[in-house]
Amino acid sequence: MSRIIGIVIAALLAYSLVRFCVVKSMLEEAENARRTLSSEVQTLREESDALARELNSWPDDREIEKLARERLGLVMPDETIFYFTNAEDKEG
């Protein structure tokens, strides 16, 4: 009877050891995945911060409109442009 108990205890210990190794391996994989994801999150945060700084450095809408009007000669869709010329300039 004690031999059977010894075998059962040895089997339980072996099973426990195998499960321990499997769980330890799973924990190591999870830790590696956590490190990788943490690194990716940090990279994405840095990119996001850089994009936010770039966005904040852009001119506001009024300045963009001013530049479009002055440099490119653009107008709003409901506006009409009139060009006035001096008739004396053409004669001379």
PDB file of C-alpha atoms in Angstrom:
ATOM      1  CA  MET A   1       0.000   0.000   0.000  1.00  0.00           C
ATOM      2  CA  SER A   2       2.822   2.403   0.842  1.00  0.00           C
ATOM      3  CA  ARG A   3       4.342   1.652  -2.559  1.00  0.00           C
ATOM      4  CA  ILE A   4       1.121   2.801  -4.282  1.00  0.00           C
ATOM      5  CA  ILE A   5       1.041   5.954  -2.173  1.00  0.00           C
ATOM      6  CA  GLY A   6       4.672   6.612  -3.117  1.00  0.00           C
ATOM      7  CA  ILE A   7       3.875   6.179  -6.810  1.00  0.00           C
ATOM      8  CA  VAL A   8       0.844   8.474  -6.542  1.00  0.00           C
ATOM      9  CA  ILE A   9       2.889  11.115  -4.712  1.00  0.00           C
ATOM     10  CA  ALA A  10       5.703  10.827  -7.277  1.00  0.00           C
ATOM     11  CA  ALA A  11       3.168  11.146 -10.125  1.00  0.00           C
ATOM     12  CA  LEU A  12       1.586  14.207  -8.490  1.00  0.00           C
ATOM     13  CA  LEU A  13       5.009  15.779  -7.982  1.00  0.00           C
ATOM     14  CA  ALA A  14       5.967  15.077 -11.606  1.00  0.00           C
ATOM     15  CA  TYR A  15       2.669  16.525 -12.827  1.00  0.00           C
ATOM     16  CA  SER A  16       3.131  19.563 -10.590  1.00  0.00           C
ATOM     17  CA  LEU A  17       6.672  20.075 -11.875  1.00  0.00           C
ATOM     18  CA  VAL A  18       5.547  19.847 -15.506  1.00  0.00           C
ATOM     19  CA  ARG A  19       2.664  22.287 -14.866  1.00  0.00           C
ATOM     20  CA  PHE A  20       5.053  24.626 -13.043  1.00  0.00           C
ATOM     21  CA  CYS A  21       7.400  24.637 -16.037  1.00  0.00           C
ATOM     22  CA  VAL A  22       4.520  25.256 -18.457  1.00  0.00           C
ATOM     23  CA  VAL A  23       3.154  28.101 -16.354  1.00  0.00           C
ATOM     24  CA  LYS A  24       6.637  29.584 -15.948  1.00  0.00           C
ATOM     25  CA  SER A  25       7.115  29.473 -19.726  1.00  0.00           C
ATOM     26  CA  MET A  26       3.741  31.135 -20.258  1.00  0.00           C
ATOM     27  CA  LEU A  27       4.661  33.857 -17.768  1.00  0.00           C
ATOM     28  CA  GLU A  28       7.964  34.492 -19.539  1.00  0.00           C
ATOM     29  CA  GLU A  29       6.159  34.777 -22.893  1.00  0.00           C
ATOM     30  CA  ALA A  30       3.613  37.141 -21.373  1.00  0.00           C
ATOM     31  CA  GLU A  31       6.401  39.271 -19.873  1.00  0.00           C
ATOM     32  CA  ASN A  32       8.166  39.444 -23.246  1.00  0.00           C
ATOM     33  CA  ALA A  33       4.909  40.455 -24.923  1.00  0.00           C
ATOM     34  CA  ARG A  34       4.355  43.100 -22.213  1.00  0.00           C
ATOM     35  CA  ARG A  35       7.834  44.523 -22.811  1.00  0.00           C
ATOM     36  CA  THR A  36       7.277  44.614 -26.563  1.00  0.00           C
ATOM     37  CA  LEU A  37       3.886  46.273 -26.223  1.00  0.00           C
ATOM     38  CA  SER A  38       5.238  48.730 -23.679  1.00  0.00           C
ATOM     39  CA  SER A  39       7.981  49.696 -26.107  1.00  0.00           C
ATOM     40  CA  GLU A  40       5.439  50.117 -28.923  1.00  0.00           C
ATOM     41  CA  VAL A  41       3.221  52.252 -26.676  1.00  0.00           C
ATOM     42  CA  GLN A  42       6.181  54.475 -25.817  1.00  0.00           C
ATOM     43  CA  THR A  43       7.057  54.867 -29.503  1.00  0.00           C
ATOM     44  CA  LEU A  44       3.457  55.722 -30.380  1.00  0.00           C
ATOM     45  CA  ARG A  45       3.286  58.255 -27.529  1.00  0.00           C
ATOM     46  CA  GLU A  46       6.444  59.943 -28.805  1.00  0.00           C
ATOM     47  CA  GLU A  47       5.024  60.043 -32.346  1.00  0.00           C
ATOM     48  CA  SER A  48       1.738  61.413 -31.035  1.00  0.00           C
ATOM     49  CA  ASP A  49       3.538  64.121 -29.047  1.00  0.00           C
ATOM     50  CA  ALA A  50       5.593  65.084 -32.107  1.00  0.00           C
ATOM     51  CA  LEU A  51       2.460  65.302 -34.255  1.00  0.00           C
ATOM     52  CA  ALA A  52       0.699  67.388 -31.605  1.00  0.00           C
ATOM     53  CA  ARG A  53       3.656  69.796 -31.484  1.00  0.00           C
ATOM     54  CA  GLU A  54       3.648  70.025 -35.274  1.00  0.00           C
ATOM     55  CA  LEU A  55      -0.096  70.655 -35.330  1.00  0.00           C
ATOM     56  CA  ASN A  56       0.199  73.367 -32.691  1.00  0.00           C
ATOM     57  CA  SER A  57       2.926  75.104 -34.691  1.00  0.00           C
ATOM     58  CA  TRP A  58       0.756  75.485 -37.803  1.00  0.00           C
ATOM     59  CA  PRO A  59      -0.764  78.902 -38.468  1.00  0.00           C
ATOM     60  CA  ASP A  60      -4.395  79.506 -37.561  1.00  0.00           C
ATOM     61  CA  ASP A  61      -7.203  79.636 -40.127  1.00  0.00           C
ATOM     62  CA  ARG A  62      -7.085  83.434 -40.500  1.00  0.00           C
ATOM     63  CA  GLU A  63      -3.397  83.386 -41.353  1.00  0.00           C
ATOM     64  CA  ILE A  64      -3.892  80.556 -43.835  1.00  0.00           C
ATOM     65  CA  GLU A  65      -6.720  82.505 -45.483  1.00  0.00           C
ATOM     66  CA  LYS A  66      -4.552  85.639 -45.619  1.00  0.00           C
ATOM     67  CA  LEU A  67      -1.686  83.715 -47.250  1.00  0.00           C
ATOM     68  CA  ALA A  68      -4.053  82.090 -49.745  1.00  0.00           C
ATOM     69  CA  ARG A  69      -5.477  85.463 -50.733  1.00  0.00           C
ATOM     70  CA  GLU A  70      -2.181  87.355 -50.908  1.00  0.00           C
ATOM     71  CA  ARG A  71       0.182  84.782 -52.373  1.00  0.00           C
ATOM     72  CA  LEU A  72      -2.132  82.601 -54.422  1.00  0.00           C
ATOM     73  CA  GLY A  73      -4.891  85.036 -55.300  1.00  0.00           C
ATOM     74  CA  LEU A  74      -7.572  82.670 -54.043  1.00  0.00           C
ATOM     75  CA  VAL A  75     -11.055  83.790 -53.046  1.00  0.00           C
ATOM     76  CA  MET A  76     -13.984  82.289 -51.202  1.00  0.00           C
ATOM     77  CA  PRO A  77     -16.617  80.552 -53.378  1.00  0.00           C
ATOM     78  CA  ASP A  78     -19.220  83.319 -52.893  1.00  0.00           C
ATOM     79  CA  GLU A  79     -16.819  86.180 -53.683  1.00  0.00           C
ATOM     80  CA  THR A  80     -16.318  87.958 -57.001  1.00  0.00           C
ATOM     81  CA  ILE A  81     -13.067  89.617 -58.027  1.00  0.00           C
ATOM     82  CA  PHE A  82     -13.083  92.823 -60.051  1.00  0.00           C
ATOM     83  CA  TYR A  83      -9.946  93.957 -61.850  1.00  0.00           C
ATOM     84  CA  PHE A  84      -9.769  97.661 -62.634  1.00  0.00           C
ATOM     85  CA  THR A  85      -7.385  98.942 -65.234  1.00  0.00           C
ATOM     86  CA  ASN A  86      -6.504 102.485 -66.142  1.00  0.00           C
ATOM     87  CA  ALA A  87      -7.466 103.240 -69.743  1.00  0.00           C
ATOM     88  CA  GLU A  88      -4.597 105.735 -70.028  1.00  0.00           C
ATOM     89  CA  ASP A  89      -2.052 102.989 -69.425  1.00  0.00           C
ATOM     90  CA  LYS A  90      -3.215 101.119 -72.534  1.00  0.00           C
ATOM     91  CA  GLU A  91      -3.041 104.150 -74.831  1.00  0.00           C
ATOM     92  CA  GLY A  92       0.498 105.176 -74.019  1.00  0.00           C
TER      93      GLY A  92
END
